[in-house]
Amino acid sequence: MSDAKQFDVVVIGAGPGGYIAAIRAAQLGFKVACIDEWANAKGGPAPGGTCTNVGCIPSKALLQSSEHYEHAGHAFAEHGIDVAGLSLNLPQMLKRKETVVKQNNDGILFLFKKNKITFFHGRGAFSGAAEGAYQVSVTGANADTLAAKHVIIATGSNARELPGAPFDEKLILSNTGALAIGAVPATLGVIGAGVIGLEMGSVWRRLGSKVTVLEGLPTFLGAVDEQIAKEAHKLFTKQGLEINLGVKISKVTAGANNVTVDYANAAGEAQSAVFDKLIISIGRVPNTIGLGGETVGLKLDERGFIAVDDDCKTNLPNVWAVGDVVRGPMLAHKAEEEGVAVAERIAGQHGHTNFNTIPWVIYTSPEIAWVGQNEQQLKAAGVAYKAGTFPFMANGRARALGDTSGMVKFLADATTDEILGVHIVGPMASELISEAVVAMEFRASSEDIARICHAHPSLSEATKEAALAVDKRSLNF
């Protein structure tokens, strides 16, 4: 490996887990390289992974734009703002989304320079191991060979295809195609009522599509607290999303300009629906294609994820893996926490990721956010608990915003009052959940939150009131 460029740490993948791991390793004094193959429309580097390029960031940009459009067409009048001649400029909306993505790409490249991280644009793969180091090849416009004492794999995940319905990103779309539809489809089908399906369905419904969601499970948002999920289902249905549960897809047929989906409904009755576009969002699979793991004996688990222990160590010495490519929730912020923890472990420190305090968010309107355990889980585990809820309709700031749907829900241990879970459906739930995450990290009780002074008027008062409601003493409801 004498000709290889030498590094203490080589990170394969520059998504949230990879680029954050690289930065933290550099902060700790290591000589670091990061390899990533994402390219922009001009062929240049586009670090940030799925999250930045075709996931979290562009979807939030379109969700914000489409919400503005819906407000202008429906909600502004109530505020005394009359809009005449409202029209949709979809090319501009998509252009703005691309600008937001590029700002994030460029921001990561700047951070690499700032932290003296060597960036390689291309595909990284193991090509051997010798002399206490791993050889990592870079293929692309500028091929290279690197030698690394430690390797952090952060190669992320890919959208799962429905058997018999491969993505063409024109009619049958993954998250990638769903973010780049050039004209608002009159009818849009969505297979899968998870985070991606609901967010993308919300975007295109607001812009004028008739959206039909087909979900295989008999329950809506099974991972969400049942009370919160029921409230969300009611609100989404009222907005115009048609949600069908317990569906069994039998066939998907792409025509010249539309897609036909044959399925059985929950009653077992045969149905057929024709859509202008079809989004398939049935989960994601770990991305180990072309990684060269077999060259060095890297072990995968039975589901194709890279096998790691609690510290993100693989079966190979000094090879680590983080994010979507390993077990655990496929969330950008989970990947970031693991990336930081691994860099610190390499430095001999004690990095830690607490899975029980990782927040989850669905950026629909209203937003859904939660942390910790839900009521179903506590009941199944036989845990004695107390619950408290507070509706946003009783919150002054929510009334002023004109967005009073939803509630905050606290679950606390019946004996100790320790907070076991917090669940929110309502305005700015993604921001409000952070207070609950902090509280749970410090093993706080619901009484602790109930006793903290919250600014008035603010949405966060609903959090305080829900905590008060655990002891049946909310003040404003």
Tab-separated table of C-alpha atoms in Angstrom, residues 87-429:
chain	number	residue	atom	x	y	z
A	87	SER	CA	-51.681	30.493	-9.977
A	88	LEU	CA	-49.079	27.802	-9.523
A	89	ASN	CA	-45.610	28.202	-11.017
A	90	LEU	CA	-44.408	24.628	-10.530
A	91	PRO	CA	-41.090	25.089	-12.413
A	92	GLN	CA	-40.183	27.914	-9.997
A	93	MET	CA	-41.221	25.800	-7.015
A	94	LEU	CA	-38.973	22.968	-8.190
A	95	LYS	CA	-36.176	25.430	-8.953
A	96	ARG	CA	-36.343	26.787	-5.415
A	97	LYS	CA	-36.163	23.215	-4.085
A	98	GLU	CA	-33.007	22.609	-6.149
A	99	THR	CA	-31.496	25.856	-4.843
A	100	VAL	CA	-32.102	24.739	-1.261
A	101	VAL	CA	-30.484	21.369	-2.040
A	102	LYS	CA	-27.427	23.029	-3.618
A	103	GLN	CA	-27.011	25.343	-0.633
A	104	ASN	CA	-26.808	22.272	1.580
A	105	ASN	CA	-24.403	20.478	-0.819
A	106	ASP	CA	-22.134	23.514	-0.903
A	107	GLY	CA	-22.364	23.877	2.860
A	108	ILE	CA	-21.014	20.356	3.372
A	109	LEU	CA	-18.138	20.937	0.917
A	110	PHE	CA	-17.288	24.122	2.836
A	111	LEU	CA	-17.300	22.184	6.118
A	112	PHE	CA	-14.895	19.623	4.627
A	113	LYS	CA	-12.470	22.419	3.707
A	114	LYS	CA	-12.894	24.132	7.063
A	115	ASN	CA	-12.068	20.898	8.900
A	116	LYS	CA	-9.230	19.922	6.501
A	117	ILE	CA	-11.025	16.775	5.355
A	118	THR	CA	-9.903	15.416	1.967
A	119	PHE	CA	-12.942	14.807	-0.204
A	120	PHE	CA	-12.984	12.282	-3.045
A	121	HIS	CA	-15.836	12.375	-5.562
A	122	GLY	CA	-16.522	8.819	-6.672
A	123	ARG	CA	-17.546	5.382	-5.428
A	124	GLY	CA	-15.585	4.003	-2.504
A	125	ALA	CA	-14.976	0.263	-2.136
A	126	PHE	CA	-12.754	-2.070	-0.180
A	127	SER	CA	-10.027	-3.514	-2.366
A	128	GLY	CA	-7.826	-5.232	0.195
A	129	ALA	CA	-6.253	-5.238	3.651
A	130	ALA	CA	-2.598	-5.431	4.642
A	131	GLU	CA	-0.003	-3.924	6.964
A	132	GLY	CA	-2.595	-2.965	9.571
A	133	ALA	CA	-4.647	-0.896	7.164
A	134	TYR	CA	-7.462	-1.233	4.654
A	135	GLN	CA	-7.120	-0.372	1.002
A	136	VAL	CA	-10.061	1.628	-0.286
A	137	SER	CA	-10.376	2.309	-3.999
A	138	VAL	CA	-12.124	5.336	-5.438
A	139	THR	CA	-13.658	4.938	-8.879
A	140	GLY	CA	-14.997	7.881	-10.854
A	141	ALA	CA	-13.644	10.743	-12.908
A	142	ASN	CA	-10.508	10.798	-10.731
A	143	ALA	CA	-9.653	7.259	-9.640
A	144	ASP	CA	-7.519	6.890	-6.529
A	145	THR	CA	-6.383	4.436	-3.877
A	146	LEU	CA	-6.469	5.218	-0.172
A	147	ALA	CA	-5.057	3.430	2.853
A	148	ALA	CA	-7.006	3.727	6.088
A	149	LYS	CA	-6.352	2.619	9.669
A	150	HIS	CA	-10.081	2.969	10.354
A	151	VAL	CA	-12.990	2.821	7.907
A	152	ILE	CA	-16.468	4.136	8.679
A	153	ILE	CA	-19.134	2.819	6.303
A	154	ALA	CA	-22.039	5.249	5.860
A	155	THR	CA	-23.485	4.190	2.520
A	156	GLY	CA	-27.135	4.681	3.452
A	157	SER	CA	-30.153	3.021	1.876
A	158	ASN	CA	-32.159	2.780	-1.329
A	159	ALA	CA	-35.910	2.796	-1.918
A	160	ARG	CA	-37.435	-0.680	-1.826
A	161	GLU	CA	-39.062	-1.714	-5.115
A	162	LEU	CA	-42.407	-3.426	-5.263
A	163	PRO	CA	-41.937	-6.801	-6.994
A	164	GLY	CA	-43.114	-6.516	-10.583
A	165	ALA	CA	-43.117	-2.708	-10.491
A	166	PRO	CA	-39.557	-1.405	-10.975
A	167	PHE	CA	-39.011	2.326	-10.646
A	168	ASP	CA	-38.796	4.192	-13.942
A	169	GLU	CA	-39.058	7.614	-12.185
A	170	LYS	CA	-41.517	8.714	-14.873
A	171	LEU	CA	-44.711	6.839	-14.044
A	172	ILE	CA	-43.628	4.573	-11.166
A	173	LEU	CA	-41.772	6.759	-8.722
A	174	SER	CA	-39.538	6.373	-5.701
A	175	ASN	CA	-38.888	9.346	-3.423
A	176	THR	CA	-36.490	10.593	-6.131
A	177	GLY	CA	-39.135	10.842	-8.836
A	178	ALA	CA	-41.810	12.014	-6.386
A	179	LEU	CA	-39.748	15.150	-5.739
A	180	ALA	CA	-39.371	16.003	-9.416
A	181	ILE	CA	-42.797	15.594	-11.043
A	182	GLY	CA	-42.854	18.235	-13.780
A	183	ALA	CA	-46.628	18.819	-13.880
A	184	VAL	CA	-49.268	18.315	-11.222
A	185	PRO	CA	-50.880	14.903	-11.929
A	186	ALA	CA	-54.677	14.876	-11.895
A	187	THR	CA	-54.608	11.550	-10.068
A	188	LEU	CA	-51.785	10.253	-7.903
A	189	GLY	CA	-51.531	6.847	-6.297
A	190	VAL	CA	-49.317	6.225	-3.278
A	191	ILE	CA	-48.500	2.692	-2.169
A	192	GLY	CA	-47.445	2.835	1.467
A	193	ALA	CA	-48.821	5.164	4.162
A	194	GLY	CA	-45.499	5.713	5.900
A	195	VAL	CA	-43.527	8.917	6.333
A	196	ILE	CA	-42.504	9.325	2.668
A	197	GLY	CA	-45.920	8.350	1.300
A	198	LEU	CA	-47.810	10.764	3.526
A	199	GLU	CA	-45.391	13.652	3.005
A	200	MET	CA	-45.300	13.297	-0.784
A	201	GLY	CA	-49.030	12.669	-0.930
A	202	SER	CA	-49.553	15.875	1.067
A	203	VAL	CA	-47.374	17.931	-1.291
A	204	TRP	CA	-49.200	16.924	-4.455
A	205	ARG	CA	-52.677	17.013	-2.867
A	206	ARG	CA	-52.082	20.654	-1.892
A	207	LEU	CA	-51.014	21.436	-5.446
A	208	GLY	CA	-54.177	19.923	-6.919
A	209	SER	CA	-53.814	16.147	-7.277
A	210	LYS	CA	-56.496	13.705	-6.217
A	211	VAL	CA	-54.397	11.452	-4.006
A	212	THR	CA	-55.244	7.844	-3.123
A	213	VAL	CA	-53.076	6.073	-0.523
A	214	LEU	CA	-52.993	2.256	-0.508
A	215	GLU	CA	-51.590	0.742	2.694
A	216	GLY	CA	-51.104	-2.973	3.282
A	217	LEU	CA	-51.331	-2.878	7.063
A	218	PRO	CA	-54.764	-2.891	8.705
A	219	THR	CA	-53.860	0.005	11.002
A	220	PHE	CA	-52.846	3.556	10.130
A	221	LEU	CA	-49.335	4.580	11.269
A	222	GLY	CA	-48.869	1.505	13.456
A	223	ALA	CA	-45.646	2.867	15.007
A	224	VAL	CA	-47.440	5.988	16.223
A	225	ASP	CA	-49.419	6.202	19.452
A	226	GLU	CA	-52.893	4.922	18.580
A	227	GLN	CA	-54.745	8.001	19.849
A	228	ILE	CA	-52.437	10.307	17.891
A	229	ALA	CA	-52.692	8.137	14.753
A	230	LYS	CA	-56.497	8.184	14.880
A	231	GLU	CA	-56.488	11.970	15.163
A	232	ALA	CA	-54.051	12.260	12.240
A	233	HIS	CA	-56.145	9.889	10.092
A	234	LYS	CA	-59.238	11.996	10.749
A	235	LEU	CA	-57.416	15.223	9.836
A	236	PHE	CA	-55.780	13.832	6.669
A	237	THR	CA	-59.080	12.397	5.458
A	238	LYS	CA	-60.774	15.736	6.071
A	239	GLN	CA	-58.067	17.404	3.957
A	240	GLY	CA	-58.897	15.121	1.035
A	241	LEU	CA	-56.356	12.300	1.222
A	242	GLU	CA	-58.145	9.036	0.437
A	243	ILE	CA	-56.522	6.435	2.685
A	244	ASN	CA	-57.245	2.728	2.126
A	245	LEU	CA	-55.978	0.275	4.758
A	246	GLY	CA	-55.585	-3.506	4.619
A	247	VAL	CA	-54.940	-3.450	0.892
A	248	LYS	CA	-53.266	-6.321	-0.962
A	249	ILE	CA	-51.629	-5.289	-4.246
A	250	SER	CA	-51.888	-7.965	-6.925
A	251	LYS	CA	-50.540	-6.211	-10.020
A	252	VAL	CA	-49.093	-2.899	-11.182
A	253	THR	CA	-49.181	-2.195	-14.919
A	254	ALA	CA	-47.490	0.804	-16.495
A	255	GLY	CA	-49.119	2.073	-19.668
A	256	ALA	CA	-48.016	4.830	-22.033
A	257	ASN	CA	-49.265	7.685	-19.832
A	258	ASN	CA	-50.691	6.120	-16.689
A	259	VAL	CA	-50.405	3.263	-14.213
A	260	THR	CA	-53.059	0.686	-13.351
A	261	VAL	CA	-53.046	-0.865	-9.878
A	262	ASP	CA	-55.061	-4.007	-9.267
A	263	TYR	CA	-55.623	-4.794	-5.609
A	264	ALA	CA	-57.962	-6.320	-3.055
A	265	ASN	CA	-59.431	-4.023	-0.439
A	266	ALA	CA	-59.727	-4.824	3.274
A	267	ALA	CA	-62.921	-6.791	2.602
A	268	GLY	CA	-61.113	-8.906	0.001
A	269	GLU	CA	-62.988	-7.356	-2.916
A	270	ALA	CA	-61.110	-6.948	-6.209
A	271	GLN	CA	-60.411	-3.314	-7.131
A	272	SER	CA	-58.654	-1.562	-10.003
A	273	ALA	CA	-57.478	2.039	-10.082
A	274	VAL	CA	-55.774	4.086	-12.797
A	275	PHE	CA	-53.343	6.863	-11.802
A	276	ASP	CA	-51.385	9.439	-13.795
A	277	LYS	CA	-48.429	8.786	-11.475
A	278	LEU	CA	-47.710	6.176	-8.811
A	279	ILE	CA	-45.402	6.691	-5.839
A	280	ILE	CA	-44.159	3.510	-4.168
A	281	SER	CA	-42.976	4.072	-0.594
A	282	ILE	CA	-42.796	0.671	1.073
A	283	GLY	CA	-39.572	1.140	2.984
A	284	ARG	CA	-35.886	1.214	2.227
A	285	VAL	CA	-33.113	-1.360	1.902
A	286	PRO	CA	-29.467	-1.030	3.002
A	287	ASN	CA	-27.061	0.071	0.299
A	288	THR	CA	-24.072	-2.257	0.144
A	289	ILE	CA	-23.910	-2.482	-3.665
A	290	GLY	CA	-20.360	-2.126	-4.926
A	291	LEU	CA	-18.907	-1.702	-1.438
A	292	GLY	CA	-16.496	-4.607	-1.899
A	293	GLY	CA	-17.267	-6.001	1.536
A	294	GLU	CA	-16.737	-9.550	0.302
A	295	THR	CA	-13.119	-8.634	-0.531
A	296	VAL	CA	-12.293	-8.207	3.162
A	297	GLY	CA	-14.890	-10.550	4.685
A	298	LEU	CA	-17.379	-7.952	5.915
A	299	LYS	CA	-20.370	-9.652	7.518
A	300	LEU	CA	-23.986	-8.790	6.698
A	301	ASP	CA	-26.968	-9.823	8.818
A	302	GLU	CA	-29.951	-11.872	7.630
A	303	ARG	CA	-31.727	-8.740	6.285
A	304	GLY	CA	-28.737	-7.471	4.302
A	305	PHE	CA	-27.679	-4.789	6.777
A	306	ILE	CA	-24.042	-4.576	7.828
A	307	ALA	CA	-23.818	-6.514	11.085
A	308	VAL	CA	-22.661	-4.309	13.971
A	309	ASP	CA	-22.631	-4.445	17.765
A	310	ASP	CA	-24.004	-1.760	20.082
A	311	ASP	CA	-20.916	0.385	19.403
A	312	CYS	CA	-21.313	0.184	15.580
A	313	LYS	CA	-18.303	-2.137	15.280
A	314	THR	CA	-18.444	-4.624	12.400
A	315	ASN	CA	-16.876	-8.085	12.472
A	316	LEU	CA	-13.649	-6.550	11.095
A	317	PRO	CA	-11.171	-4.753	13.354
A	318	ASN	CA	-11.271	-0.950	12.912
A	319	VAL	CA	-14.197	-1.099	10.486
A	320	TRP	CA	-17.359	0.648	11.652
A	321	ALA	CA	-20.784	1.265	10.116
A	322	VAL	CA	-23.475	3.838	10.884
A	323	GLY	CA	-26.869	5.085	9.723
A	324	ASP	CA	-29.331	3.424	7.362
A	325	VAL	CA	-26.901	0.647	6.429
A	326	VAL	CA	-27.092	-0.796	9.984
A	327	ARG	CA	-29.869	-1.788	12.402
A	328	GLY	CA	-32.081	0.785	14.039
A	329	PRO	CA	-34.351	3.545	12.772
A	330	MET	CA	-33.576	4.938	9.322
A	331	LEU	CA	-33.387	8.554	10.443
A	332	ALA	CA	-30.834	11.187	9.452
A	333	HIS	CA	-30.360	12.375	13.029
A	334	LYS	CA	-29.833	8.805	14.259
A	335	ALA	CA	-27.067	8.468	11.652
A	336	GLU	CA	-25.492	11.742	12.831
A	337	GLU	CA	-25.480	10.622	16.469
A	338	GLU	CA	-23.876	7.301	15.519
A	339	GLY	CA	-21.295	9.108	13.360
A	340	VAL	CA	-20.237	11.319	16.268
A	341	ALA	CA	-20.193	8.358	18.674
A	342	VAL	CA	-17.967	6.260	16.366
A	343	ALA	CA	-15.472	9.088	15.814
A	344	GLU	CA	-15.236	9.516	19.581
A	345	ARG	CA	-14.800	5.765	20.144
A	346	ILE	CA	-11.943	5.728	17.627
A	347	ALA	CA	-10.350	8.462	19.757
A	348	GLY	CA	-10.704	6.315	22.892
A	349	GLN	CA	-13.681	8.254	24.217
A	350	HIS	CA	-17.094	6.879	25.180
A	351	GLY	CA	-19.503	7.951	22.464
A	352	HIS	CA	-23.112	7.022	23.106
A	353	THR	CA	-26.413	6.877	21.219
A	354	ASN	CA	-29.643	6.463	23.180
A	355	PHE	CA	-32.215	4.896	20.855
A	356	ASN	CA	-35.028	5.533	23.340
A	357	THR	CA	-34.654	9.312	23.057
A	358	ILE	CA	-34.409	9.584	19.281
A	359	PRO	CA	-37.307	11.765	18.090
A	360	TRP	CA	-39.461	10.816	15.106
A	361	VAL	CA	-41.197	13.357	12.882
A	362	ILE	CA	-43.654	13.226	9.988
A	363	TYR	CA	-43.712	16.630	8.269
A	364	THR	CA	-47.305	16.611	7.136
A	365	SER	CA	-49.744	19.326	8.129
A	366	PRO	CA	-50.374	18.943	10.974
A	367	GLU	CA	-46.961	17.568	11.842
A	368	ILE	CA	-46.623	14.379	13.873
A	369	ALA	CA	-43.718	13.927	16.299
A	370	TRP	CA	-42.952	11.550	19.121
A	371	VAL	CA	-40.221	10.267	21.398
A	372	GLY	CA	-40.116	7.269	23.719
A	373	GLN	CA	-42.844	4.671	24.085
A	374	ASN	CA	-46.467	4.820	23.012
A	375	GLU	CA	-49.543	3.538	24.849
A	376	GLN	CA	-49.674	0.284	22.898
A	377	GLN	CA	-46.088	-0.543	23.851
A	378	LEU	CA	-46.615	0.272	27.530
A	379	LYS	CA	-49.758	-1.864	27.679
A	380	ALA	CA	-47.992	-4.766	25.948
A	381	ALA	CA	-45.112	-4.530	28.427
A	382	GLY	CA	-47.464	-4.375	31.413
A	383	VAL	CA	-46.119	-1.003	32.543
A	384	ALA	CA	-48.407	0.997	34.838
A	385	TYR	CA	-48.632	4.504	33.451
A	386	LYS	CA	-50.597	7.763	33.585
A	387	ALA	CA	-51.570	9.765	30.498
A	388	GLY	CA	-52.265	13.437	30.013
A	389	THR	CA	-53.443	15.216	26.862
A	390	PHE	CA	-54.036	18.820	25.888
A	391	PRO	CA	-55.663	19.970	22.612
A	392	PHE	CA	-54.247	22.810	20.535
A	393	MET	CA	-57.777	24.205	20.193
A	394	ALA	CA	-57.357	25.430	23.783
A	395	ASN	CA	-53.986	27.086	23.090
A	396	GLY	CA	-53.984	30.842	22.467
A	397	ARG	CA	-51.037	30.884	20.061
A	398	ALA	CA	-52.546	28.078	17.974
A	399	ARG	CA	-55.779	30.072	17.713
A	400	ALA	CA	-53.841	33.145	16.594
A	401	LEU	CA	-52.002	31.045	13.998
A	402	GLY	CA	-55.304	29.638	12.782
A	403	ASP	CA	-54.002	26.090	13.254
A	404	THR	CA	-55.738	24.442	16.197
A	405	SER	CA	-55.809	20.809	15.076
A	406	GLY	CA	-54.246	18.069	17.149
A	407	MET	CA	-52.916	17.628	20.671
A	408	VAL	CA	-49.935	16.949	22.932
A	409	LYS	CA	-49.890	13.699	24.908
A	410	PHE	CA	-47.680	12.746	27.863
A	411	LEU	CA	-47.163	9.232	29.190
A	412	ALA	CA	-45.523	8.913	32.611
A	413	ASP	CA	-44.727	6.077	34.999
A	414	ALA	CA	-47.648	5.635	37.423
A	415	THR	CA	-45.312	5.285	40.403
A	416	THR	CA	-42.268	7.469	39.721
A	417	ASP	CA	-43.874	9.961	37.268
A	418	GLU	CA	-40.822	9.594	34.971
A	419	ILE	CA	-41.722	10.590	31.401
A	420	LEU	CA	-41.961	7.454	29.253
A	421	GLY	CA	-43.153	9.007	26.004
A	422	VAL	CA	-44.431	12.221	24.475
A	423	HIS	CA	-46.594	12.278	21.346
A	424	ILE	CA	-47.708	15.311	19.365
A	425	VAL	CA	-49.910	15.909	16.367
A	426	GLY	CA	-50.292	19.582	15.582
A	427	PRO	CA	-48.536	22.779	14.488
A	428	MET	CA	-44.717	22.800	14.741
A	429	ALA	CA	-44.641	19.393	16.417
